[in-house]
Amino acid sequence: MGARAHPKQEDKTMWIDTHCHLDAPEFAADRDEVVAAARQLGVAQIVVPAVSEATFADALTMRDRYGCFPAFGLHPIYTAVHQDAHLLTLQHYLQQHQPIAVGEIGLDFYLPSLDSNRQVEIFEAQLKLARDFDLPVLLHLRRAQDQVLKYLRKWRVKGGIAHAFNGSVQQADVFISLGFKLGFGGAMTYAGSQRIRKLARDLPLEALVMETDAPDIPPAWLDRQRNQPAELVKMAEVLAELRGISLAELAAATSANARAILPGLLSD
């Protein structure tokens, strides 16, 4: 796919990036410019999920510096780093710092090096914290859709977002029934991602939210270069084309969906 020109921001069209690792070291050199570029295109609110105890303070800095919305969690990819004491630190941050959600948490059964039993142990502990604090969760579920659903049925948290959703329609229906929205971003921009594109086209509009996962999951036109939140609007253009609706309609719907599932976000 060739490069896509940035669409012009429609009047009063505002976007929410529900999953962006703005605190990542990939943005250290030009973070101010990255945020300014996103705001210029109407990306008005950015959710920044922490991935380890060491990044909790960085996520808070994104709120202090740019008005982002932090979430705190222990990502399954870093299972070998997480310690039981980090769960106590997480509890402290949830008590003291009013995050938008618990996240990024979940399971990853794609990487064979990860200890699956330890992943489950940490995931369940965080679901319990989310339930105790009445917070939604931001879910990582690579190759683990059914397993994640198993624990969501057990703990019954306050909904959340299934990040980078790429499961089946049947799995999508279960997530939706449990109070979750489904995140779509860079993966759907690839012409070869037919299954994800079909999901993005056919799932109920009221179930979808936009996300970049920047600096990861770059869209097709970046050719594996660093992703950034400004790309959300071009990703949205792809989704609007798939669904046959206007950018303004998509912005209104996905922003409303994000605010419904993450009540701490700002209203229009």
mmCIF file of C-alpha atoms in Angstrom:
data_model
loop_
_atom_site.group_PDB
_atom_site.id
_atom_site.type_symbol
_atom_site.label_atom_id
_atom_site.label_comp_id
_atom_site.label_asym_id
_atom_site.label_seq_id
_atom_site.Cartn_x
_atom_site.Cartn_y
_atom_site.Cartn_z
ATOM 1 C CA MET A 1 0.000 0.000 0.000
ATOM 2 C CA GLY A 2 1.320 3.444 -0.884
ATOM 3 C CA ALA A 3 1.581 6.369 1.473
ATOM 4 C CA ARG A 4 -1.688 7.983 2.451
ATOM 5 C CA ALA A 5 -1.999 11.745 2.690
ATOM 6 C CA HIS A 6 -3.156 13.038 6.034
ATOM 7 C CA PRO A 7 -6.893 13.721 5.813
ATOM 8 C CA LYS A 8 -7.893 17.237 6.677
ATOM 9 C CA GLN A 9 -9.449 17.535 10.081
ATOM 10 C CA GLU A 10 -13.185 18.000 9.753
ATOM 11 C CA ASP A 11 -14.663 20.796 11.836
ATOM 12 C CA LYS A 12 -15.165 19.663 15.430
ATOM 13 C CA THR A 13 -13.966 16.147 14.579
ATOM 14 C CA MET A 14 -12.100 14.929 17.634
ATOM 15 C CA TRP A 15 -10.452 11.552 18.152
ATOM 16 C CA ILE A 16 -9.442 9.439 21.135
ATOM 17 C CA ASP A 17 -6.406 7.172 20.952
ATOM 18 C CA THR A 18 -7.370 4.538 23.510
ATOM 19 C CA HIS A 19 -3.985 2.805 23.544
ATOM 20 C CA CYS A 20 -0.691 4.641 22.988
ATOM 21 C CA HIS A 21 2.636 4.018 24.736
ATOM 22 C CA LEU A 22 3.641 7.659 24.551
ATOM 23 C CA ASP A 23 6.032 7.113 27.463
ATOM 24 C CA ALA A 24 8.119 4.639 25.430
ATOM 25 C CA PRO A 25 11.805 5.442 24.841
ATOM 26 C CA GLU A 26 11.163 5.561 21.080
ATOM 27 C CA PHE A 27 9.594 9.004 21.686
ATOM 28 C CA ALA A 28 12.319 10.387 23.934
ATOM 29 C CA ALA A 29 13.886 12.599 21.258
ATOM 30 C CA ASP A 30 10.746 14.294 19.909
ATOM 31 C CA ARG A 31 7.834 13.597 22.218
ATOM 32 C CA ASP A 32 6.636 17.228 22.257
ATOM 33 C CA GLU A 33 6.486 17.275 18.458
ATOM 34 C CA VAL A 34 4.716 13.895 18.358
ATOM 35 C CA VAL A 35 1.983 15.142 20.676
ATOM 36 C CA ALA A 36 1.656 18.444 18.818
ATOM 37 C CA ALA A 37 1.261 16.625 15.486
ATOM 38 C CA ALA A 38 -1.485 14.421 16.908
ATOM 39 C CA ARG A 39 -3.350 17.359 18.430
ATOM 40 C CA GLN A 40 -3.119 19.270 15.163
ATOM 41 C CA LEU A 41 -5.089 16.467 13.493
ATOM 42 C CA GLY A 42 -7.706 16.313 16.227
ATOM 43 C CA VAL A 43 -6.392 13.503 18.436
ATOM 44 C CA ALA A 44 -7.626 15.261 21.530
ATOM 45 C CA GLN A 45 -7.217 12.538 24.161
ATOM 46 C CA ILE A 46 -4.579 9.833 24.528
ATOM 47 C CA VAL A 47 -4.674 6.878 26.914
ATOM 48 C CA VAL A 48 -1.211 5.756 28.051
ATOM 49 C CA PRO A 49 -1.073 2.248 29.568
ATOM 50 C CA ALA A 50 1.947 1.404 31.699
ATOM 51 C CA VAL A 51 3.489 -2.030 31.147
ATOM 52 C CA SER A 52 5.634 -2.576 34.235
ATOM 53 C CA GLU A 53 6.222 -1.207 37.705
ATOM 54 C CA ALA A 54 9.186 0.735 36.341
ATOM 55 C CA THR A 55 6.923 2.669 33.950
ATOM 56 C CA PHE A 56 4.138 3.691 36.336
ATOM 57 C CA ALA A 57 5.788 7.043 37.061
ATOM 58 C CA ASP A 58 6.415 7.622 33.342
ATOM 59 C CA ALA A 59 2.707 7.171 32.585
ATOM 60 C CA LEU A 60 1.933 9.753 35.264
ATOM 61 C CA THR A 61 4.422 12.135 33.668
ATOM 62 C CA MET A 62 2.463 11.879 30.422
ATOM 63 C CA ARG A 63 -0.593 13.137 32.295
ATOM 64 C CA ASP A 64 1.301 15.958 33.945
ATOM 65 C CA ARG A 65 3.042 17.087 30.763
ATOM 66 C CA TYR A 66 0.465 16.466 28.048
ATOM 67 C CA GLY A 67 -2.881 15.862 29.728
ATOM 68 C CA CYS A 68 -2.905 12.176 28.798
ATOM 69 C CA PHE A 69 -4.898 9.558 30.700
ATOM 70 C CA PRO A 70 -2.674 6.985 32.407
ATOM 71 C CA ALA A 71 -3.463 3.376 33.166
ATOM 72 C CA PHE A 72 -1.285 1.168 35.340
ATOM 73 C CA GLY A 73 -0.666 -2.518 34.790
ATOM 74 C CA LEU A 74 1.825 -5.362 34.502
ATOM 75 C CA HIS A 75 2.052 -6.515 30.868
ATOM 76 C CA PRO A 76 2.339 -10.278 30.270
ATOM 77 C CA ILE A 77 5.343 -9.901 27.957
ATOM 78 C CA TYR A 78 7.371 -8.748 30.975
ATOM 79 C CA THR A 79 6.288 -11.612 33.215
ATOM 80 C CA ALA A 80 9.900 -12.495 34.018
ATOM 81 C CA VAL A 81 10.443 -8.972 35.380
ATOM 82 C CA HIS A 82 7.292 -8.679 37.482
ATOM 83 C CA GLN A 83 7.563 -9.404 41.194
ATOM 84 C CA ASP A 84 4.854 -9.913 43.784
ATOM 85 C CA ALA A 85 5.905 -6.604 45.335
ATOM 86 C CA HIS A 86 5.003 -4.879 42.078
ATOM 87 C CA LEU A 87 1.377 -5.841 42.644
ATOM 88 C CA LEU A 88 1.523 -3.914 45.919
ATOM 89 C CA THR A 89 2.976 -0.932 44.061
ATOM 90 C CA LEU A 90 0.172 -1.242 41.524
ATOM 91 C CA GLN A 91 -2.383 -1.214 44.315
ATOM 92 C CA HIS A 92 -0.796 1.952 45.692
ATOM 93 C CA TYR A 93 -0.926 3.684 42.312
ATOM 94 C CA LEU A 94 -4.563 2.703 41.844
ATOM 95 C CA GLN A 95 -5.361 4.152 45.269
ATOM 96 C CA GLN A 96 -3.392 7.370 44.919
ATOM 97 C CA HIS A 97 -3.383 8.442 41.282
ATOM 98 C CA GLN A 98 -6.871 7.957 39.804
ATOM 99 C CA PRO A 99 -5.964 6.071 36.612
ATOM 100 C CA ILE A 100 -8.350 5.685 33.702
ATOM 101 C CA ALA A 101 -8.062 1.870 33.887
ATOM 102 C CA VAL A 102 -5.944 -1.083 34.972
ATOM 103 C CA GLY A 103 -3.710 -1.954 32.063
ATOM 104 C CA GLU A 104 -2.048 -3.072 30.038
ATOM 105 C CA ILE A 105 -2.741 -6.527 31.444
ATOM 106 C CA GLY A 106 -3.640 -9.901 30.021
ATOM 107 C CA LEU A 107 -2.098 -13.045 28.577
ATOM 108 C CA ASP A 108 0.326 -13.704 25.715
ATOM 109 C CA PHE A 109 0.585 -17.279 24.476
ATOM 110 C CA TYR A 110 2.372 -16.277 21.269
ATOM 111 C CA LEU A 111 5.841 -16.087 22.822
ATOM 112 C CA PRO A 112 6.890 -19.575 23.943
ATOM 113 C CA SER A 113 9.457 -18.246 26.412
ATOM 114 C CA LEU A 114 6.813 -16.777 28.706
ATOM 115 C CA ASP A 115 5.756 -18.730 31.804
ATOM 116 C CA SER A 116 2.037 -19.302 31.234
ATOM 117 C CA ASN A 117 1.287 -20.204 34.861
ATOM 118 C CA ARG A 118 2.975 -17.059 36.138
ATOM 119 C CA GLN A 119 1.145 -15.003 33.511
ATOM 120 C CA VAL A 120 -2.184 -16.315 34.766
ATOM 121 C CA GLU A 121 -1.223 -15.668 38.385
ATOM 122 C CA ILE A 122 -0.360 -12.023 37.682
ATOM 123 C CA PHE A 123 -3.381 -11.545 35.416
ATOM 124 C CA GLU A 124 -5.830 -12.842 38.003
ATOM 125 C CA ALA A 125 -4.295 -10.673 40.718
ATOM 126 C CA GLN A 126 -4.769 -7.609 38.525
ATOM 127 C CA LEU A 127 -8.332 -8.518 37.613
ATOM 128 C CA LYS A 128 -9.047 -8.737 41.319
ATOM 129 C CA LEU A 129 -7.542 -5.274 41.834
ATOM 130 C CA ALA A 130 -9.612 -3.897 38.956
ATOM 131 C CA ARG A 131 -12.738 -5.312 40.531
ATOM 132 C CA ASP A 132 -11.782 -4.000 43.979
ATOM 133 C CA PHE A 133 -11.232 -0.490 42.584
ATOM 134 C CA ASP A 134 -14.195 -0.653 40.182
ATOM 135 C CA LEU A 135 -11.991 0.125 37.185
ATOM 136 C CA PRO A 136 -12.127 -1.092 33.577
ATOM 137 C CA VAL A 137 -9.184 -3.009 32.139
ATOM 138 C CA LEU A 138 -7.061 -2.678 28.989
ATOM 139 C CA LEU A 139 -6.439 -6.195 27.734
ATOM 140 C CA HIS A 140 -3.539 -7.774 25.877
ATOM 141 C CA LEU A 141 -4.724 -11.113 24.480
ATOM 142 C CA ARG A 142 -2.343 -12.308 21.782
ATOM 143 C CA ARG A 143 -3.119 -15.960 20.976
ATOM 144 C CA ALA A 144 -5.067 -16.054 24.239
ATOM 145 C CA GLN A 145 -8.613 -14.897 23.480
ATOM 146 C CA ASP A 146 -10.411 -17.854 25.028
ATOM 147 C CA GLN A 147 -8.102 -18.028 28.037
ATOM 148 C CA VAL A 148 -8.610 -14.327 28.759
ATOM 149 C CA LEU A 149 -12.363 -14.785 28.479
ATOM 150 C CA LYS A 150 -12.181 -17.635 30.975
ATOM 151 C CA TYR A 151 -10.774 -15.329 33.648
ATOM 152 C CA LEU A 152 -13.060 -12.450 32.746
ATOM 153 C CA ARG A 153 -16.021 -14.738 33.411
ATOM 154 C CA LYS A 154 -14.479 -15.640 36.756
ATOM 155 C CA TRP A 155 -13.715 -12.119 37.962
ATOM 156 C CA ARG A 156 -16.423 -10.030 36.234
ATOM 157 C CA VAL A 157 -14.628 -6.713 36.093
ATOM 158 C CA LYS A 158 -16.143 -3.423 34.948
ATOM 159 C CA GLY A 159 -15.584 -4.041 31.252
ATOM 160 C CA GLY A 160 -12.788 -2.402 29.338
ATOM 161 C CA ILE A 161 -11.095 -2.684 25.947
ATOM 162 C CA ALA A 162 -9.832 -5.784 24.152
ATOM 163 C CA HIS A 163 -6.738 -4.175 22.666
ATOM 164 C CA ALA A 164 -5.670 -5.058 19.096
ATOM 165 C CA PHE A 165 -8.626 -7.390 18.732
ATOM 166 C CA ASN A 166 -8.111 -10.134 16.156
ATOM 167 C CA GLY A 167 -10.299 -12.975 17.389
ATOM 168 C CA SER A 168 -13.378 -14.541 15.878
ATOM 169 C CA VAL A 169 -16.845 -13.048 15.587
ATOM 170 C CA GLN A 170 -17.971 -15.474 18.281
ATOM 171 C CA GLN A 171 -15.211 -14.315 20.626
ATOM 172 C CA ALA A 172 -16.052 -10.697 19.836
ATOM 173 C CA ASP A 173 -19.661 -11.351 20.810
ATOM 174 C CA VAL A 174 -18.559 -12.731 24.178
ATOM 175 C CA PHE A 175 -16.275 -9.777 24.895
ATOM 176 C CA ILE A 176 -19.108 -7.409 23.998
ATOM 177 C CA SER A 177 -21.536 -9.308 26.231
ATOM 178 C CA LEU A 178 -19.062 -8.903 29.114
ATOM 179 C CA GLY A 179 -19.028 -5.127 28.650
ATOM 180 C CA PHE A 180 -15.951 -4.710 26.475
ATOM 181 C CA LYS A 181 -15.156 -2.556 23.469
ATOM 182 C CA LEU A 182 -12.784 -3.811 20.774
ATOM 183 C CA GLY A 183 -9.703 -1.859 19.715
ATOM 184 C CA PHE A 184 -8.709 -1.473 16.050
ATOM 185 C CA GLY A 185 -5.680 0.263 14.587
ATOM 186 C CA GLY A 186 -2.704 -0.445 12.387
ATOM 187 C CA ALA A 187 -3.367 -4.127 11.666
ATOM 188 C CA MET A 188 -6.548 -3.385 9.718
ATOM 189 C CA THR A 189 -4.667 -1.113 7.292
ATOM 190 C CA TYR A 190 -2.952 -4.034 5.564
ATOM 191 C CA ALA A 191 -4.748 -5.311 2.485
ATOM 192 C CA GLY A 192 -3.705 -8.853 3.379
ATOM 193 C CA SER A 193 -5.331 -8.695 6.829
ATOM 194 C CA GLN A 194 -8.653 -9.820 5.422
ATOM 195 C CA ARG A 195 -10.009 -11.375 8.608
ATOM 196 C CA ILE A 196 -9.279 -8.297 10.726
ATOM 197 C CA ARG A 197 -10.642 -5.993 8.019
ATOM 198 C CA LYS A 198 -13.840 -8.038 7.885
ATOM 199 C CA LEU A 199 -14.204 -7.774 11.665
ATOM 200 C CA ALA A 200 -13.641 -4.012 11.511
ATOM 201 C CA ARG A 201 -16.246 -3.728 8.762
ATOM 202 C CA ASP A 202 -18.929 -6.003 10.204
ATOM 203 C CA LEU A 203 -18.826 -5.787 13.996
ATOM 204 C CA PRO A 204 -21.330 -3.394 15.616
ATOM 205 C CA LEU A 205 -20.105 0.195 15.399
ATOM 206 C CA GLU A 206 -21.047 0.718 19.052
ATOM 207 C CA ALA A 207 -18.427 -1.907 19.996
ATOM 208 C CA LEU A 208 -15.406 -0.283 18.324
ATOM 209 C CA VAL A 209 -12.749 2.092 19.585
ATOM 210 C CA MET A 210 -9.695 3.510 17.817
ATOM 211 C CA GLU A 211 -6.117 2.949 18.966
ATOM 212 C CA THR A 212 -2.575 3.165 17.617
ATOM 213 C CA ASP A 213 -0.491 1.127 20.093
ATOM 214 C CA ALA A 214 2.256 3.568 19.112
ATOM 215 C CA PRO A 215 5.165 3.121 18.736
ATOM 216 C CA ASP A 216 4.117 -0.452 17.857
ATOM 217 C CA ILE A 217 1.790 -1.974 15.204
ATOM 218 C CA PRO A 218 2.599 0.629 12.531
ATOM 219 C CA PRO A 219 0.080 0.970 9.678
ATOM 220 C CA ALA A 220 0.873 -0.307 6.200
ATOM 221 C CA TRP A 221 2.084 3.040 4.845
ATOM 222 C CA LEU A 222 4.835 3.387 7.468
ATOM 223 C CA ASP A 223 6.629 0.239 6.229
ATOM 224 C CA ARG A 224 7.530 -0.955 9.747
ATOM 225 C CA GLN A 225 8.734 2.472 10.890
ATOM 226 C CA ARG A 226 7.783 3.967 14.244
ATOM 227 C CA ASN A 227 4.065 4.404 14.745
ATOM 228 C CA GLN A 228 2.737 7.565 16.411
ATOM 229 C CA PRO A 229 -0.638 8.905 17.581
ATOM 230 C CA ALA A 230 -1.040 11.266 14.603
ATOM 231 C CA GLU A 231 -1.508 8.155 12.430
ATOM 232 C CA LEU A 232 -4.828 7.477 14.184
ATOM 233 C CA VAL A 233 -6.711 9.737 11.776
ATOM 234 C CA LYS A 234 -5.439 7.936 8.677
ATOM 235 C CA MET A 235 -6.237 4.607 10.345
ATOM 236 C CA ALA A 236 -9.721 5.937 10.966
ATOM 237 C CA GLU A 237 -9.976 6.862 7.311
ATOM 238 C CA VAL A 238 -9.361 3.200 6.440
ATOM 239 C CA LEU A 239 -12.034 2.076 8.896
ATOM 240 C CA ALA A 240 -14.523 4.637 7.600
ATOM 241 C CA GLU A 241 -13.922 3.405 4.053
ATOM 242 C CA LEU A 242 -14.381 -0.225 5.122
ATOM 243 C CA ARG A 243 -17.677 0.608 6.793
ATOM 244 C CA GLY A 244 -18.913 3.101 4.211
ATOM 245 C CA ILE A 245 -19.412 5.941 6.673
ATOM 246 C CA SER A 246 -17.982 9.430 7.056
ATOM 247 C CA LEU A 247 -14.984 10.281 9.213
ATOM 248 C CA ALA A 248 -17.198 12.553 11.300
ATOM 249 C CA GLU A 249 -19.646 9.722 12.002
ATOM 250 C CA LEU A 250 -16.828 7.372 12.908
ATOM 251 C CA ALA A 251 -15.175 9.935 15.178
ATOM 252 C CA ALA A 252 -18.426 10.605 17.016
ATOM 253 C CA ALA A 253 -19.188 6.916 17.458
ATOM 254 C CA THR A 254 -15.754 5.691 18.509
ATOM 255 C CA SER A 255 -15.215 8.633 20.862
ATOM 256 C CA ALA A 256 -18.598 8.017 22.488
ATOM 257 C CA ASN A 257 -17.725 4.341 22.819
ATOM 258 C CA ALA A 258 -14.399 5.176 24.461
ATOM 259 C CA ARG A 259 -16.038 7.529 26.939
ATOM 260 C CA ALA A 260 -18.691 4.954 27.759
ATOM 261 C CA ILE A 261 -16.118 2.320 28.683
ATOM 262 C CA LEU A 262 -13.524 4.702 30.190
ATOM 263 C CA PRO A 263 -15.654 7.145 32.178
ATOM 264 C CA GLY A 264 -12.642 9.225 33.224
ATOM 265 C CA LEU A 265 -12.200 10.599 29.701
ATOM 266 C CA LEU A 266 -13.324 14.153 29.007
ATOM 267 C CA SER A 267 -16.645 14.918 27.375
ATOM 268 C CA ASP A 268 -16.856 17.011 24.211
#
